[in-house]
Each structure stands twice: as structure tokens, then as C-alpha cells.
CSV table of C-alpha atoms and ligand atoms in Angstrom, one decimal:
chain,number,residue,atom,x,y,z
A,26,UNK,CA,24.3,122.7,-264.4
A,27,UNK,CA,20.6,121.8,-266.4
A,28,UNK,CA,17.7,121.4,-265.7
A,29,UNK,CA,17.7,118.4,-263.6
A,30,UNK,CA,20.6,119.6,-261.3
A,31,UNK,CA,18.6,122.6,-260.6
A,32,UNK,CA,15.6,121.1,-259.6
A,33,UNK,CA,17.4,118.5,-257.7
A,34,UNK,CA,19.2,121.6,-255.8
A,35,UNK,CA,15.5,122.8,-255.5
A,36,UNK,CA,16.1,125.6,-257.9
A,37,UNK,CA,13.6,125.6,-259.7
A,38,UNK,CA,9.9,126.0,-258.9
A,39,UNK,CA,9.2,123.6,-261.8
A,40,UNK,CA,6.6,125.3,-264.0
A,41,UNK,CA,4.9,122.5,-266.9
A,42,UNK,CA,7.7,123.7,-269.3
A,43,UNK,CA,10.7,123.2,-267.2
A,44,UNK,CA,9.9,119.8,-265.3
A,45,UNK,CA,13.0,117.8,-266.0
A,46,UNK,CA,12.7,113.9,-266.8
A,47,UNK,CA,14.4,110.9,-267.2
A,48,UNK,CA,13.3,106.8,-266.8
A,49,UNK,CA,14.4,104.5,-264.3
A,50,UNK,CA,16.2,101.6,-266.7
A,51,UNK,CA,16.0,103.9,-269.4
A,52,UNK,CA,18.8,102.0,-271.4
A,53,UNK,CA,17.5,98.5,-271.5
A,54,UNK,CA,15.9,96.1,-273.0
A,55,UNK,CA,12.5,97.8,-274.8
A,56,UNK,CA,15.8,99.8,-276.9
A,57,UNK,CA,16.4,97.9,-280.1
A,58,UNK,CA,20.0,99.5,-280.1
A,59,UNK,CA,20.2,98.2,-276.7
A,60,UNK,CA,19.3,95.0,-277.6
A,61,UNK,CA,21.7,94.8,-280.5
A,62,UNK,CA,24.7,95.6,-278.1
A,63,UNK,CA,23.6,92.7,-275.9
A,64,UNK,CA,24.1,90.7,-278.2
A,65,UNK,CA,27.4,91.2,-278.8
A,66,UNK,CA,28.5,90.4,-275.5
A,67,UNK,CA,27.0,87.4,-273.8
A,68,UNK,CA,27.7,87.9,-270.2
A,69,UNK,CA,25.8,90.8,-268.4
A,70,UNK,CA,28.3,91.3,-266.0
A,71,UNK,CA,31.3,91.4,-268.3
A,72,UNK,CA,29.1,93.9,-270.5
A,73,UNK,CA,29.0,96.0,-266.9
A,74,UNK,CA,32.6,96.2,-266.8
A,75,UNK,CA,33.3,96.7,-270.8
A,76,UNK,CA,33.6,100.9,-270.6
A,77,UNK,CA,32.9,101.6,-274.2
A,78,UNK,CA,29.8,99.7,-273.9
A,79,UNK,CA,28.6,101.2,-271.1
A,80,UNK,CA,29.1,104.9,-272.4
A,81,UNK,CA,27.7,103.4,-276.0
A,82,UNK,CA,24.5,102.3,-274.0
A,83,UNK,CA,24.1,104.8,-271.6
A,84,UNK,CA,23.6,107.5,-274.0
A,85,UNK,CA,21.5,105.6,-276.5
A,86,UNK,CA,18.4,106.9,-274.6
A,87,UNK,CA,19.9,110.6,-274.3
A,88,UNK,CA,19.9,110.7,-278.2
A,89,UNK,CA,16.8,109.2,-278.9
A,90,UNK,CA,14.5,110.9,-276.1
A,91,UNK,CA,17.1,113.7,-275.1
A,92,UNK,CA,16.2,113.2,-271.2
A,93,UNK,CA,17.7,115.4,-269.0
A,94,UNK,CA,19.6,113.0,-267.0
A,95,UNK,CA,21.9,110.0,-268.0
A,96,UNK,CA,22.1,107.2,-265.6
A,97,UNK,CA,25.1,105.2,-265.8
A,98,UNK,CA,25.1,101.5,-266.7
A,99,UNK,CA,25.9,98.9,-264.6
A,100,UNK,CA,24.0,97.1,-261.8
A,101,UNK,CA,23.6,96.9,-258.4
A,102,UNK,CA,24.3,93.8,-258.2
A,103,UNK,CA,28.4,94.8,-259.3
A,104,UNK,CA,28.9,95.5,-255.2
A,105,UNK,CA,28.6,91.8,-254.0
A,106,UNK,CA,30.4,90.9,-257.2
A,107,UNK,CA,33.1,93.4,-256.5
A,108,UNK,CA,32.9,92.1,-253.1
A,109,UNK,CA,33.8,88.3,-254.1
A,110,UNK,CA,30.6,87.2,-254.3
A,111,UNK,CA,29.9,85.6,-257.7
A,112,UNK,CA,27.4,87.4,-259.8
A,113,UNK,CA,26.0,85.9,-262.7
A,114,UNK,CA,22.2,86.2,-264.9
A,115,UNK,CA,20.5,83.5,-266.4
A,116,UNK,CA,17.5,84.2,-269.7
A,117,UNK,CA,14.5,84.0,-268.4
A,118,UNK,CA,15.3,83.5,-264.7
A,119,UNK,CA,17.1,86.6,-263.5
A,120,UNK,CA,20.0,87.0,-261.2
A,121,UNK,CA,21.8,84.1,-259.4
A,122,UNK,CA,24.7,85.0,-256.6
A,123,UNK,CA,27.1,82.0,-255.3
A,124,UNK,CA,27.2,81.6,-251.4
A,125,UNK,CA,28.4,84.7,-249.6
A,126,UNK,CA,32.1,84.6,-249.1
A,127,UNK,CA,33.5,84.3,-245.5
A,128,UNK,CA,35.7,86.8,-245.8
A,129,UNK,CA,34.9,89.6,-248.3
A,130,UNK,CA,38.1,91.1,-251.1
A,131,UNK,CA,39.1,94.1,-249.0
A,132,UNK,CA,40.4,95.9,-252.0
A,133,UNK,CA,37.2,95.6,-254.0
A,134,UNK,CA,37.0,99.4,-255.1
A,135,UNK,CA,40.2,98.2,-257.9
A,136,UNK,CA,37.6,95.4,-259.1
A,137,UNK,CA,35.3,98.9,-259.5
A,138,UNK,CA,37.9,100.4,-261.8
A,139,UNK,CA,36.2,99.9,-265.4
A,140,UNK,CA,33.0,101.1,-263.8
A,141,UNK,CA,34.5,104.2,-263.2
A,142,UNK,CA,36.3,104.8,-266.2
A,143,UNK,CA,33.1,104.3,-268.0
A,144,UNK,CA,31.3,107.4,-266.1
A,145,UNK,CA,34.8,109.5,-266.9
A,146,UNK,CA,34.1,108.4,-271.0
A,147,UNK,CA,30.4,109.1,-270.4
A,148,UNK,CA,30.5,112.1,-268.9
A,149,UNK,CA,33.1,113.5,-271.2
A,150,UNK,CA,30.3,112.6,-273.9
A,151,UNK,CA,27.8,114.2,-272.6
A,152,UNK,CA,26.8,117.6,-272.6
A,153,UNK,CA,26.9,120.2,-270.1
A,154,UNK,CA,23.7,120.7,-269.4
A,155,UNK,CA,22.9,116.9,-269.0
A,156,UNK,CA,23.6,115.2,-265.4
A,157,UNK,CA,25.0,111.7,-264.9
A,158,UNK,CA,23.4,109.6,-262.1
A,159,UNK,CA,25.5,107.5,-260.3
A,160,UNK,CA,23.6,104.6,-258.0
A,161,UNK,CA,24.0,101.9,-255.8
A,162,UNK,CA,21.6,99.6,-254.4
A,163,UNK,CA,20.9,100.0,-250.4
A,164,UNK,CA,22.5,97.6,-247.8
A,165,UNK,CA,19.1,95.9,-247.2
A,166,UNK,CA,18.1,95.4,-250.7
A,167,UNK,CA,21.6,94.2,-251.4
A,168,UNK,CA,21.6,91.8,-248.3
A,169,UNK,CA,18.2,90.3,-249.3
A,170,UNK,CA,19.8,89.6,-253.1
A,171,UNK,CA,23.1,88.5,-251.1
A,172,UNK,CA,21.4,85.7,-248.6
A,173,UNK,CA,18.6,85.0,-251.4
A,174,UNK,CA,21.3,83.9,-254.0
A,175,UNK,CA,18.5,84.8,-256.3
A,176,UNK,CA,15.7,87.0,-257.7
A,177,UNK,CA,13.3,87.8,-254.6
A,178,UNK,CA,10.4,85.6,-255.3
A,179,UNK,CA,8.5,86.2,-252.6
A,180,UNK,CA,8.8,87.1,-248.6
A,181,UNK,CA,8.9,83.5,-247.3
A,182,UNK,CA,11.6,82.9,-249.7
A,183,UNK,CA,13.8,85.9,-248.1
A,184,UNK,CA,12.9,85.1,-244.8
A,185,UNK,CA,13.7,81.2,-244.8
A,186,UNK,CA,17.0,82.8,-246.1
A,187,UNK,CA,17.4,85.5,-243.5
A,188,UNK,CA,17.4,82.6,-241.0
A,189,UNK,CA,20.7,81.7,-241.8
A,190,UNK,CA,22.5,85.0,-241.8
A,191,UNK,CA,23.4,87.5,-239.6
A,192,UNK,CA,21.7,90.0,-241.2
A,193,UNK,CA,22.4,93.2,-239.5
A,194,UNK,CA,25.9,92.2,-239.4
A,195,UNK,CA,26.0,91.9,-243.4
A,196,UNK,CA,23.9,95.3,-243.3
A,197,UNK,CA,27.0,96.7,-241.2
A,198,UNK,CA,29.4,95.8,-243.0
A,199,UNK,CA,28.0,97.4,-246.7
A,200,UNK,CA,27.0,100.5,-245.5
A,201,UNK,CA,30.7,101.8,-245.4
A,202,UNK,CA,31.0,100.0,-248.7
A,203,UNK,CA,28.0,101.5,-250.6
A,204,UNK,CA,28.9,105.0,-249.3
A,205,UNK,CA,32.2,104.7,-251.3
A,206,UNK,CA,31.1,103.3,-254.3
A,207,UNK,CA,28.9,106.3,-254.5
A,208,UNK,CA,31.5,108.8,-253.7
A,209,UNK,CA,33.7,107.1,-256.2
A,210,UNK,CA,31.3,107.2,-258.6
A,211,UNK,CA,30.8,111.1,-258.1
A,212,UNK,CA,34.8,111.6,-258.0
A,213,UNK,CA,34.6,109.8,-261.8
A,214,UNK,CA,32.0,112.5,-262.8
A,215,UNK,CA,28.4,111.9,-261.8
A,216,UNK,CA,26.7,115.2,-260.7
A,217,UNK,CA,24.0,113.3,-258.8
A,218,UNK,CA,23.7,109.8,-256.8
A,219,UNK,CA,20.5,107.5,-256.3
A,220,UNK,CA,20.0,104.7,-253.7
A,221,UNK,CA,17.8,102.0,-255.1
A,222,UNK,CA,15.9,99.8,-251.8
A,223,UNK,CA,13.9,98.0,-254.3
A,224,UNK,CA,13.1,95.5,-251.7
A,225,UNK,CA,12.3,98.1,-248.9
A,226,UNK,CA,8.8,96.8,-248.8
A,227,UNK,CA,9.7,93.1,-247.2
A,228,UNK,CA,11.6,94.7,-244.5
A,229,UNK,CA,9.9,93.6,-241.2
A,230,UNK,CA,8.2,96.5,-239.7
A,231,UNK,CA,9.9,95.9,-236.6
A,232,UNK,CA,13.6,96.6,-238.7
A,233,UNK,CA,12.8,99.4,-240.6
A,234,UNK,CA,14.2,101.8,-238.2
A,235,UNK,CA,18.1,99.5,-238.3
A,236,UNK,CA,17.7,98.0,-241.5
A,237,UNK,CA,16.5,100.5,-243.8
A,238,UNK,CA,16.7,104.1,-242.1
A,239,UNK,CA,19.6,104.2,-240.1
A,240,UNK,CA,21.7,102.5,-242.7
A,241,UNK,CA,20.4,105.4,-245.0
A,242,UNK,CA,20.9,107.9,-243.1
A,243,UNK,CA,24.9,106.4,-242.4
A,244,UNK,CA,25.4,106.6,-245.9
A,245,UNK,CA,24.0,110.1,-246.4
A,246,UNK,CA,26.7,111.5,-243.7
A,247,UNK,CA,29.3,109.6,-244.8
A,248,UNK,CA,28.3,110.1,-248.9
A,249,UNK,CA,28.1,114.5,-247.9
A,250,UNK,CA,30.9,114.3,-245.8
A,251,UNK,CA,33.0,113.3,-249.0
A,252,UNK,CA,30.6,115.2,-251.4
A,253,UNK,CA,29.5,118.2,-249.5
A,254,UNK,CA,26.2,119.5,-252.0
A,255,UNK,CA,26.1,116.5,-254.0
A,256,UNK,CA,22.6,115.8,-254.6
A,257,UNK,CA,21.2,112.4,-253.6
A,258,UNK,CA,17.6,110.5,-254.2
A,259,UNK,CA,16.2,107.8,-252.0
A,260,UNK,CA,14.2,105.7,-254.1
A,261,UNK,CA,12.6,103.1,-251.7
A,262,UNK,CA,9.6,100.8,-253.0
A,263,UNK,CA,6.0,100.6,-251.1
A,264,UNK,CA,7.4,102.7,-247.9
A,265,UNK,CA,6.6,106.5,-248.6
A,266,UNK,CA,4.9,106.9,-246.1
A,267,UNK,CA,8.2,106.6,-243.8
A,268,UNK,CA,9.4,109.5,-245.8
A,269,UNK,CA,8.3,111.7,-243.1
A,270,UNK,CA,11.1,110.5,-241.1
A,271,UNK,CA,13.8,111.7,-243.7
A,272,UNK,CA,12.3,115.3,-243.6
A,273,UNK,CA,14.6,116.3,-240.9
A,274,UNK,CA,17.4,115.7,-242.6
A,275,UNK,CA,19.7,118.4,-243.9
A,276,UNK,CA,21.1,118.5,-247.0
A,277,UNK,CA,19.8,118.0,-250.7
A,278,UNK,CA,17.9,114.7,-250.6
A,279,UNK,CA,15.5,114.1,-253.2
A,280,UNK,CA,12.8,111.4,-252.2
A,281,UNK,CA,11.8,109.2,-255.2
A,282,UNK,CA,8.3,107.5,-255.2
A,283,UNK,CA,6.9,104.2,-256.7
A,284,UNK,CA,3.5,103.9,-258.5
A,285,UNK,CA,1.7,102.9,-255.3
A,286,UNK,CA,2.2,106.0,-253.3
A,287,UNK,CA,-0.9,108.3,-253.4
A,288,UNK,CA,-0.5,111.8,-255.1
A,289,UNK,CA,-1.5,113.2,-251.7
A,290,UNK,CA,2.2,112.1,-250.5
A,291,UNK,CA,3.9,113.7,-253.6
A,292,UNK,CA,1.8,117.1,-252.8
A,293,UNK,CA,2.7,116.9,-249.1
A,294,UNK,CA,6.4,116.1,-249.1
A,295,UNK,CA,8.4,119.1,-248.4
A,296,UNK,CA,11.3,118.1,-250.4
A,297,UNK,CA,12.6,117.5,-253.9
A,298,UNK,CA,10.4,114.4,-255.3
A,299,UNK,CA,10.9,112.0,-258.0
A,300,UNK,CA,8.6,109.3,-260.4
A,301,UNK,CA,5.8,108.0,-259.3
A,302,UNK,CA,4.2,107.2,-263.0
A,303,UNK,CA,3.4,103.7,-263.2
A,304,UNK,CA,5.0,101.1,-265.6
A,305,UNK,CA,2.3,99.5,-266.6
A,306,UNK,CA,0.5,102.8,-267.6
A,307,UNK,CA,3.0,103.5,-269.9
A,308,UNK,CA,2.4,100.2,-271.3
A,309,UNK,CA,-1.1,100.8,-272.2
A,310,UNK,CA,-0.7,104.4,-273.6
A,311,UNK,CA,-2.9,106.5,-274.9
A,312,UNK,CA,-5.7,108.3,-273.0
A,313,UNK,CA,-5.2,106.4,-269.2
A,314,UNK,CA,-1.1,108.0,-269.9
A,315,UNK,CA,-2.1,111.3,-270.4
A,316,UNK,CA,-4.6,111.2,-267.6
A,317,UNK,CA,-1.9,109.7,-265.3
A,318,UNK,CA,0.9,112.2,-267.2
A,319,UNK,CA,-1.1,114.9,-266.1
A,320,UNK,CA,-2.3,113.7,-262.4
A,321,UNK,CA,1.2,114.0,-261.6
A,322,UNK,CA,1.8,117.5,-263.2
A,323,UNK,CA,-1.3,119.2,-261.3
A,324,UNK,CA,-0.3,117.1,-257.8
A,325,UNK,CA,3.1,118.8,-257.9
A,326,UNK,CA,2.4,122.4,-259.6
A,327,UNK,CA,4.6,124.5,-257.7
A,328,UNK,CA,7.0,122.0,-256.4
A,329,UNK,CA,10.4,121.0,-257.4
A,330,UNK,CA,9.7,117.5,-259.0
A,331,UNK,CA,11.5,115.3,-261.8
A,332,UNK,CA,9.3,113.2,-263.8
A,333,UNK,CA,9.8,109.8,-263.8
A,334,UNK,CA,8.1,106.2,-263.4
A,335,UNK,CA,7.8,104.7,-260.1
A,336,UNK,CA,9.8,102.0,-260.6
A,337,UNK,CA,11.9,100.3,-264.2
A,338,UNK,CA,10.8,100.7,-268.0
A,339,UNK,CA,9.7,97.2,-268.7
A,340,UNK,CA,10.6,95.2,-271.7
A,341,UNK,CA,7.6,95.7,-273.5
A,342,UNK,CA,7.3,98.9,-273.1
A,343,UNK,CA,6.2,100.5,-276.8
A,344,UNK,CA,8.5,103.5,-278.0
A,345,UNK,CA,5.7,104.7,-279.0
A,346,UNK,CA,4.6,105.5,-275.5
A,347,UNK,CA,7.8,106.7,-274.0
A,348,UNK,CA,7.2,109.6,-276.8
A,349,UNK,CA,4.0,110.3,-275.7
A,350,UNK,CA,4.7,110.3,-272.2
A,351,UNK,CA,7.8,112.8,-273.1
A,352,UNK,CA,5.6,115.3,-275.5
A,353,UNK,CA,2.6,115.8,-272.4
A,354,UNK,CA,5.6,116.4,-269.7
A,355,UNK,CA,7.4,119.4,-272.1
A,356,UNK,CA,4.9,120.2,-274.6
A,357,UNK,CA,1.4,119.0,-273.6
B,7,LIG,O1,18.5,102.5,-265.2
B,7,LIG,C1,19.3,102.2,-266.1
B,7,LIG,O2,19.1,102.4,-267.3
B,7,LIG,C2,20.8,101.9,-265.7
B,7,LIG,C3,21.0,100.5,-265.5
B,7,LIG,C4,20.4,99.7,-264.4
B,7,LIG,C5,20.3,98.3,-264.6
B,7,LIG,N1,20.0,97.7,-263.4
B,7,LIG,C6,20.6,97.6,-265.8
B,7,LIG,C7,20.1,96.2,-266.0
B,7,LIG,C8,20.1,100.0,-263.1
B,7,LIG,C9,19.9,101.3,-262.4
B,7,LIG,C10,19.8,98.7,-262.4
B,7,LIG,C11,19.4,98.6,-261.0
B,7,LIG,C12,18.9,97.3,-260.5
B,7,LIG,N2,19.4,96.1,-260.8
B,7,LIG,C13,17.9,97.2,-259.5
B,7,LIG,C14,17.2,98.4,-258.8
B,7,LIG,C15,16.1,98.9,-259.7
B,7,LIG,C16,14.9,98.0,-259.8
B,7,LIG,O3,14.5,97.6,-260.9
B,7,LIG,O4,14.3,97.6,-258.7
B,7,LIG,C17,17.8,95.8,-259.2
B,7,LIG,C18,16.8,95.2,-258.2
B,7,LIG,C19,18.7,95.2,-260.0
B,7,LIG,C20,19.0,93.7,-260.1
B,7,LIG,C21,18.7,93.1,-261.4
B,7,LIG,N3,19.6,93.3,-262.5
B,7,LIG,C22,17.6,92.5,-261.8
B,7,LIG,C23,16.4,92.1,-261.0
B,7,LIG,C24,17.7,92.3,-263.2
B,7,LIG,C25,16.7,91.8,-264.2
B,7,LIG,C26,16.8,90.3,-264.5
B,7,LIG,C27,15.9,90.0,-265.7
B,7,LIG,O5,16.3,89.2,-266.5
B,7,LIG,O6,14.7,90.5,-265.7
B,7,LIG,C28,19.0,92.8,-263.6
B,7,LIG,C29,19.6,92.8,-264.9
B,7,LIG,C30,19.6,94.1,-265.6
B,7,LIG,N4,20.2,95.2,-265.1
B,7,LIG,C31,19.2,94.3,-266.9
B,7,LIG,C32,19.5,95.7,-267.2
B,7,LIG,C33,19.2,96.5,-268.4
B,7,LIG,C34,18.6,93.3,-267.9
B,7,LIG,C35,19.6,92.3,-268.3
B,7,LIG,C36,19.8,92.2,-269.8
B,7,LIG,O7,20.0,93.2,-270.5
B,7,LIG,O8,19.9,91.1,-270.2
């Protein structure tokens, strides 16, 4: 139980005081102690599968900031790895994947086996009353990073890619795939799961409804079918205002919003909701943080909401800030 479970489970009508809060990438690279990890072990991927390292890294934000939720480290980029495709990261450029294999490894979830047995260490670590988020990235964000071999530059880039791929097909055939990693990832000990569709925003209109929603809404029936109560947070980028179409559906599903949704949609949505502080806010700091700090808090008095940004801590980010940011949420 915590904080954060109970607001996720809708709980709690979060007053200023009990408004729980964590960072997406919160262990990364604006951590010095991350950094100094890193270092030890060249190869990002090979650091993903290292279990020590990952409970070691995980929790360094929980004891400097003492958020109320741990996310787990790894990537979501670890699924087409696991799944044969090649996976690797180069300084300065960003992912690179090798071509998709023809058939994918069918027993992939034993190439998953040091991911879970870090969330067993990290959760044995952490306290009670801290959760442990467990994630995956969606089937179309996956598929765009999957046909793109790449980081997603642009639009045209993914859709000279798309041309040569079935996508729906590929779409198809990781929805049963990212379902289980997220169960598994619950049966190892996370409390709560989030979907990241960082890419949601270049789906064609056109395919929102087969790409993006259906998928999601496959996963969320085969995910509660397995994990009955789980909680579970749709984090999709630039497309809240689709989340109307998820208020239907029944069970705990927390909606997570990036920095360009208006605070309208955060005050409307008749669910759990999550983030929506922008990065590059927290960068600057200071007064335009404590405005934006405090936007969020009067748009969602009353509601259950988890602070959070709307999309990853960037490198840059000043400690200094996160601090701030933290003291105005619990004490401001
Ligand atoms: O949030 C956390 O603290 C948990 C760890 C986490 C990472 N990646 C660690 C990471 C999580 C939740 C992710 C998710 C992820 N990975 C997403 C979805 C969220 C988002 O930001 O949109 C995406 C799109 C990826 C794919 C990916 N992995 C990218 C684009 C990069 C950055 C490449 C770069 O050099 O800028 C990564 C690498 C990565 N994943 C890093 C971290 C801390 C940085 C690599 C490093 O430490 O050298």
C-alpha cells in the first residue's frame, strides 16, 4: 500500500499534502551517481540486464528525493531485443536496432529473466509503502523504433520506413507479447504497470483507432485478466484528447498526460491522471516552476492525480530544481 497505490486505486481525494510524485526517467543521466554507474559498464543494454545494477540505480532517486514510486530500470527497447532483434546505443546518436528478424525467438520471456530478478531484488529493497512501476513501451511506438532501426527523427523518416513493413501485422503480433512482459513484470513484484506510446502522436489519424487504441485496449484485457486490480497508466504523447475514448473502460486505468495537453483536460478527465509538468520548465526553475508547480495543483484540487512531468527528466536538468519542484508539491 502508499500513497501512490492509493491514489492510483483512486483512494485518495488528493489534498496538497498527500499528492504522491515520482519522475518519468527519474534514474538517469542528470544523477551524478547514475552517471558513475554508467561508467562502469559500457554497454546500455548489458547494464539493463546486470540485476544488481538495476536495483543499485533504481533506488538511487528513492533515496535522494524519497518519491513515492520506483520505476524499474531497463528500457523499452529490451522487447525487440528479447525478441531477436539487435538492440544497441550509440553517444550522441541514440538507439540503433538491426533489421527485424524473419522469424522472431519464440521463448523470448527466458531472454527477460535478469530483468525480472532485478524487480524481485528491487522490490525486496524497497519499502512497503513505496510502489515499483513496471513498463513496457506500446506495440505502435515499439513498431515505429522496430521498422525505423533508429531514433524517430521525424514523420517522413517513419513513414518512408512504414512502406516496407506490414505494419499492423508487426502491431499484431507484440500486443500478446507486451501484455506478458507486463504481467511478468507484476508476477516479479511491481504493484503498478505503465505503457509508454511515446510516439502516439505520428500515428496517422486514420490508424489511431487499430494502431494505438485497440491494441491498448487488447493489452488491458489480457494484462487484468492475469492481474485482476493491478493498476495500469496509459502514458501517450500529444493525443489526450482521444482519452475520452478510454473513459469507458472498466478497471483501474490511470491516464498520464504530456506537457502539451491543456489543464482543462486534466480537470475534465474522470479518471486517475498523471504528469503533465513540462521538462523544460523544470529546467528553468525558479518562479515560471512554481507557477507551473502550482497550475497543476489548483487544476486538479479534488481529484486523484500523481504529480509528474509530461514526458522524461532531461540530462540537464539541475538538482536543484527537482528539489524545488518536490518542496511546492508536499510542502509549498
Ligand atoms: O524512467 C526511468 O527512470 C526508468 C528507465 C527508463 C529508461 N528508458 C532508461 C534509459 C525508461 C522508463 C525508459 C523508457 C524509454 N526508452 C522510452 C519511453 C519514454 C520516453 O522517453 O519517451 C523510450 C522512447 C526509450 C528508448 C530510448 N532509450 C531512447 C530514445 C533513449 C535515449 C538515447 C539518448 O542517448 O538520448 C534510451 C536510452 C536510455 N534509456 C537512457 C536511460 C537512462 C540513457 C542512456 C544512457 O544512460 O546512456
Amino acid at each position: 500500500m502508499g500513497l501512490f497505490l492509493d491514489t492510483c486505486l483512486g483512494k485518495d481525494l488528493g489534498n496538497k499534502s498527500k499528492i504522491p510524485i515520482w519522475m518519468m526517467r527519474q534514474a538517469g543521466r542528470y544523477l551524478p551517481e547514475y552517471l558513475k554507474e554508467r561508467e562502469k559498464i559500457t554497454d546500455f543494454i548489458e547494464f539493463c540486464l546486470t540485476p544488481d545494477v538495476v536495483t543499485k540505480v533504481t533506488l538511487q532517486p528513492m533515496d535522494r528525493f524519497d518519491f513515492d514510486a520506483a520505476i524499474i530500470f531497463s528500457d523499452i527497447l529490451i522487447i525487440p531485443h528479447s525478441l531477436g532483434q539487435k538492440v544497441w546505443f550509440e553517444a550522441g546518436h541514440g538507439p540503433r536496432l538491426s533489421n527485424i528478424p524473419g522469424v522472431f525467438i519464440p521463448n523470448w520471456e527466458e531472454n527477460m529473466a535478469k530483468v525480472y530478478q532485478g524487480i524481485k531484488q528491487t522490490r525486496e529493497a524497497l519499502p512497503s509503502n513505496k510502489s515499483l512501476i513496471g513498463f513496457a513501451g506500446s506495440p505502435w511506438t515499439l513498431a515505429a523504433y522496430m521498422v525505423c532501426q533508429n531514433k524517430i527523427e521525424s514523420k517522413e523518416n517513419l513513414y518512408k520506413a512504414l512502406k516496407n513493413h506490414n505494419i499492423d501485422e508487426l502491431i499484431k503480433k507484440l500486443i500478446p507479447t507486451v501484455a506478458t512482459h507486463l504481467v511478468n513484470q507484476v508476477k516479479a513484484g511491481c504493484d503498478v504497470v505503465q505503457l509508454f506510446d511515446s510516439w502516439a502522436m505520428l500515428c496517422e489519424p486514420k490508424d489511431i483507432k487499430s494502431q494505438i487504441l485497440d491494441p491498448l485496449k487488447q493489452i488491458l484485457e489480457l494484462f487484468w485478466s492475469q492481474c485482476p486490480g493491478v493498476p495500469f497508466v496509459y502514458y501517450g504523447r500529444e493525443i489526450s484528447h482521444l482519452y475520452d475514448d478510454l473513459i469507458a473502460i472498466q478497471g483501474p486505468l490511470i491516464l498520464g498526460f504530456d506537457q502539451s495537453a491543456p489543464l482543462v483536460r486534466l480537470t475534465a478527465c474522470e479518471r486517475v491522471t498523471q504528469g503533465n509538468l513540462d521538462p523544460d520548465v523544470l529546467i528553468a526553475g525558479g518562479d515560471p516552476l512554481k507557477r507551473s508547480v502550482e497550475d497543476i495543483l489548483r487544476a486538479t484540487e479534488g481529484k486523484s492525480h500523481i504529480f509528474n512531468l509530461g514526458h522524461g527528466i532531461k540530462p540537464e536538468t539541475p538538482i536543484k530544481h527537482v528539489e524545488e519542484m518536490i518542496e511546492c508539491v508536499r510542502g509549498g
